[in-house]
């Protein structure tokens, strides 16, 4: 079970992250997490993400912005399939603190997966085929997690409804590329013929709130 990882280390382009300014050690950094649960019937969504992972250039700020924008747009195009969501924003008083928190969230989320089957990091791409596992559950799901670190203070609404999720996606997708420091997109499962069971959804993603 796994999606792809698309991110650049925070130290990769900090000096160019904001036109006309240079980031300092005390620069406030927003570390954003947005997680969405979808019905397993959203097969086209998995195809959209696969194509994005294959062609995205994740070695530049513009490439990361493209990943973030296209991912949020893909979710906005599937409102009927989105059944639960969760958002959080940590404001750190330094770039170092932001990087540490981003890495903590990344490790936490990636640790939930059995395997990483499609990876695109710094434009280095890796694809691993796995056998499809069978499932007898009638309720099946897909979960996508977006992590982002951005210069300055950014806020997302607490998500209790579909309208809250729409606003959160619009805000996240509109963060300027000049402010982005890192982006990571993960989804599970990556295989179009596979889905999460309801038990796996509840155990691994307890913070998701029904919409």
Short mmCIF file of C-alpha atoms in Angstrom, two decimals, residues 2 8 13 17 44 49 53 60 73 80 83 85 90-91 96 113 118 128 137 142 146-147 154 168 186 192 201 210:
data_model
loop_
_atom_site.label_atom_id
_atom_site.label_comp_id
_atom_site.label_asym_id
_atom_site.label_seq_id
_atom_site.Cartn_x
_atom_site.Cartn_y
_atom_site.Cartn_z
CA UNK A 2 1.57 3.25 -1.05
CA UNK A 8 12.41 18.69 -1.87
CA UNK A 13 16.22 26.33 -2.33
CA UNK A 17 12.23 30.99 -1.91
CA UNK A 44 -9.75 7.94 -11.91
CA UNK A 49 -1.99 10.86 -9.26
CA UNK A 53 3.99 11.25 -10.23
CA UNK A 60 12.50 22.74 -8.57
CA UNK A 73 -7.33 20.30 -8.17
CA UNK A 80 -18.67 13.28 -4.25
CA UNK A 83 -16.02 11.28 2.70
CA UNK A 85 -10.79 14.86 6.04
CA UNK A 90 2.04 24.08 12.85
CA UNK A 91 3.65 27.52 12.89
CA UNK A 96 15.03 24.65 11.30
CA UNK A 113 2.86 1.85 4.48
CA UNK A 118 5.87 4.72 -6.81
CA UNK A 128 8.00 -1.12 -7.94
CA UNK A 137 -14.66 -5.91 2.55
CA UNK A 142 -8.37 5.57 -0.60
CA UNK A 146 -0.52 16.33 1.52
CA UNK A 147 2.34 17.80 3.54
CA UNK A 154 -0.61 30.16 6.44
CA UNK A 168 -8.83 24.21 2.63
CA UNK A 186 1.34 10.36 -0.34
CA UNK A 192 -5.69 1.08 -9.05
CA UNK A 201 -8.84 3.25 7.52
CA UNK A 210 -16.67 12.43 8.42
#
